[in-house]
Amino acid sequence: MDHFADRLRAAPQSRLQRGAAAEALAVARELSRRAQLLEEPAAEPREMPDAGMFAAADQIMVAGHDLAVLLESADQVTEAVELVEEARKRAGV
């Protein structure tokens, strides 16, 4: 997660516009959704807003750290790490 966020921060605007920022937002939203479901299983998760392509790295960090605090098993951690790594590859950063 930290590596993905750092790569996004260093990426040129053109790469962010070509889809890296959208991919980052998508994974941040998924991490946020998972955290909300763990924290309040009965509540409908709220969607993380699109704060713009330059905020995507920060959104991944916030959502990822929120989820990390709530994970209860090594399998959950592994799954979250794989999710972020797959998104990083798709983003091309």
PDB file of C-alpha atoms in Angstrom:
ATOM      1  CA  MET A   1       0.000   0.000   0.000  1.00  0.00           C
ATOM      2  CA  ASP A   2       2.733   2.454   0.923  1.00  0.00           C
ATOM      3  CA  HIS A   3       4.674   1.491  -2.198  1.00  0.00           C
ATOM      4  CA  PHE A   4       1.619   1.995  -4.427  1.00  0.00           C
ATOM      5  CA  ALA A   5       0.888   5.377  -2.861  1.00  0.00           C
ATOM      6  CA  ASP A   6       4.503   6.490  -3.256  1.00  0.00           C
ATOM      7  CA  ARG A   7       4.508   5.423  -6.911  1.00  0.00           C
ATOM      8  CA  LEU A   8       1.300   7.367  -7.533  1.00  0.00           C
ATOM      9  CA  ARG A   9       2.760  10.483  -5.933  1.00  0.00           C
ATOM     10  CA  ALA A  10       5.796  10.205  -8.213  1.00  0.00           C
ATOM     11  CA  ALA A  11       3.804   9.443 -11.363  1.00  0.00           C
ATOM     12  CA  PRO A  12       3.414  12.093 -14.040  1.00  0.00           C
ATOM     13  CA  GLN A  13       0.006  13.657 -14.475  1.00  0.00           C
ATOM     14  CA  SER A  14      -0.384  11.951 -17.849  1.00  0.00           C
ATOM     15  CA  ARG A  15      -0.105   8.497 -16.251  1.00  0.00           C
ATOM     16  CA  LEU A  16      -2.629   9.444 -13.581  1.00  0.00           C
ATOM     17  CA  GLN A  17      -5.013  10.604 -16.298  1.00  0.00           C
ATOM     18  CA  ARG A  18      -4.549   7.414 -18.309  1.00  0.00           C
ATOM     19  CA  GLY A  19      -6.070   5.355 -15.547  1.00  0.00           C
ATOM     20  CA  ALA A  20      -3.657   5.046 -12.644  1.00  0.00           C
ATOM     21  CA  ALA A  21      -5.688   7.444 -10.494  1.00  0.00           C
ATOM     22  CA  ALA A  22      -8.957   5.704 -11.372  1.00  0.00           C
ATOM     23  CA  GLU A  23      -7.472   2.333 -10.454  1.00  0.00           C
ATOM     24  CA  ALA A  24      -6.200   3.771  -7.177  1.00  0.00           C
ATOM     25  CA  LEU A  25      -9.603   5.219  -6.345  1.00  0.00           C
ATOM     26  CA  ALA A  26     -11.281   1.901  -7.112  1.00  0.00           C
ATOM     27  CA  VAL A  27      -9.014  -0.020  -4.738  1.00  0.00           C
ATOM     28  CA  ALA A  28      -9.306   2.692  -2.070  1.00  0.00           C
ATOM     29  CA  ARG A  29     -13.083   2.408  -2.297  1.00  0.00           C
ATOM     30  CA  GLU A  30     -12.882  -1.375  -1.951  1.00  0.00           C
ATOM     31  CA  LEU A  31     -10.558  -1.138   1.059  1.00  0.00           C
ATOM     32  CA  SER A  32     -12.892   1.410   2.632  1.00  0.00           C
ATOM     33  CA  ARG A  33     -15.931  -0.784   1.948  1.00  0.00           C
ATOM     34  CA  ARG A  34     -14.252  -3.758   3.602  1.00  0.00           C
ATOM     35  CA  ALA A  35     -13.271  -1.712   6.645  1.00  0.00           C
ATOM     36  CA  GLN A  36     -16.783  -0.381   7.048  1.00  0.00           C
ATOM     37  CA  LEU A  37     -18.278  -3.871   6.822  1.00  0.00           C
ATOM     38  CA  LEU A  38     -15.924  -5.120   9.529  1.00  0.00           C
ATOM     39  CA  GLU A  39     -16.634  -2.140  11.752  1.00  0.00           C
ATOM     40  CA  GLU A  40     -20.407  -1.997  11.248  1.00  0.00           C
ATOM     41  CA  PRO A  41     -21.647  -5.194   9.574  1.00  0.00           C
ATOM     42  CA  ALA A  42     -25.307  -4.168   9.696  1.00  0.00           C
ATOM     43  CA  ALA A  43     -24.775  -0.736   8.100  1.00  0.00           C
ATOM     44  CA  GLU A  44     -24.686   0.001   4.380  1.00  0.00           C
ATOM     45  CA  PRO A  45     -21.100   1.041   3.458  1.00  0.00           C
ATOM     46  CA  ARG A  46     -20.668   4.598   2.216  1.00  0.00           C
ATOM     47  CA  GLU A  47     -18.714   5.132  -0.986  1.00  0.00           C
ATOM     48  CA  MET A  48     -15.455   7.014  -0.719  1.00  0.00           C
ATOM     49  CA  PRO A  49     -15.800  10.203  -2.787  1.00  0.00           C
ATOM     50  CA  ASP A  50     -13.630  11.014  -5.778  1.00  0.00           C
ATOM     51  CA  ALA A  51     -11.331  13.726  -4.426  1.00  0.00           C
ATOM     52  CA  GLY A  52      -9.414  14.062  -7.689  1.00  0.00           C
ATOM     53  CA  MET A  53      -6.473  12.302  -9.246  1.00  0.00           C
ATOM     54  CA  PHE A  54      -3.893  14.004  -7.042  1.00  0.00           C
ATOM     55  CA  ALA A  55      -5.608  12.719  -3.884  1.00  0.00           C
ATOM     56  CA  ALA A  56      -5.713   9.070  -4.962  1.00  0.00           C
ATOM     57  CA  ALA A  57      -2.503   8.148  -3.145  1.00  0.00           C
ATOM     58  CA  ASP A  58      -3.770   9.644   0.099  1.00  0.00           C
ATOM     59  CA  GLN A  59      -7.099   7.871  -0.292  1.00  0.00           C
ATOM     60  CA  ILE A  60      -5.346   4.516  -0.594  1.00  0.00           C
ATOM     61  CA  MET A  61      -3.298   5.242   2.512  1.00  0.00           C
ATOM     62  CA  VAL A  62      -6.302   6.268   4.609  1.00  0.00           C
ATOM     63  CA  ALA A  63      -8.501   3.375   3.497  1.00  0.00           C
ATOM     64  CA  GLY A  64      -5.672   0.870   3.807  1.00  0.00           C
ATOM     65  CA  HIS A  65      -4.696   1.951   7.288  1.00  0.00           C
ATOM     66  CA  ASP A  66      -8.342   1.954   8.412  1.00  0.00           C
ATOM     67  CA  LEU A  67      -8.714  -1.604   7.155  1.00  0.00           C
ATOM     68  CA  ALA A  68      -5.400  -2.775   8.629  1.00  0.00           C
ATOM     69  CA  VAL A  69      -6.545  -1.806  12.121  1.00  0.00           C
ATOM     70  CA  LEU A  70      -9.644  -3.977  11.767  1.00  0.00           C
ATOM     71  CA  LEU A  71      -8.231  -7.121  10.150  1.00  0.00           C
ATOM     72  CA  GLU A  72      -8.303 -10.134  12.399  1.00  0.00           C
ATOM     73  CA  SER A  73      -6.337 -12.829  10.586  1.00  0.00           C
ATOM     74  CA  ALA A  74      -3.243 -13.327   8.496  1.00  0.00           C
ATOM     75  CA  ASP A  75      -5.467 -14.513   5.646  1.00  0.00           C
ATOM     76  CA  GLN A  76      -7.355 -11.219   5.655  1.00  0.00           C
ATOM     77  CA  VAL A  77      -4.079  -9.315   5.576  1.00  0.00           C
ATOM     78  CA  THR A  78      -2.791 -11.426   2.695  1.00  0.00           C
ATOM     79  CA  GLU A  79      -6.007 -10.871   0.749  1.00  0.00           C
ATOM     80  CA  ALA A  80      -5.848  -7.091   1.234  1.00  0.00           C
ATOM     81  CA  VAL A  81      -2.180  -6.958   0.209  1.00  0.00           C
ATOM     82  CA  GLU A  82      -2.921  -8.977  -2.928  1.00  0.00           C
ATOM     83  CA  LEU A  83      -5.820  -6.669  -3.781  1.00  0.00           C
ATOM     84  CA  VAL A  84      -3.574  -3.604  -3.570  1.00  0.00           C
ATOM     85  CA  GLU A  85      -0.739  -5.259  -5.493  1.00  0.00           C
ATOM     86  CA  GLU A  86      -3.066  -6.290  -8.322  1.00  0.00           C
ATOM     87  CA  ALA A  87      -4.393  -2.726  -8.530  1.00  0.00           C
ATOM     88  CA  ARG A  88      -0.848  -1.349  -8.600  1.00  0.00           C
ATOM     89  CA  LYS A  89      -0.006  -3.584 -11.530  1.00  0.00           C
ATOM     90  CA  ARG A  90      -3.152  -2.581 -13.417  1.00  0.00           C
ATOM     91  CA  ALA A  91      -2.344   1.067 -12.742  1.00  0.00           C
ATOM     92  CA  GLY A  92       1.094   0.619 -14.285  1.00  0.00           C
ATOM     93  CA  VAL A  93       3.034   2.309 -11.521  1.00  0.00           C
TER      94      VAL A  93
END
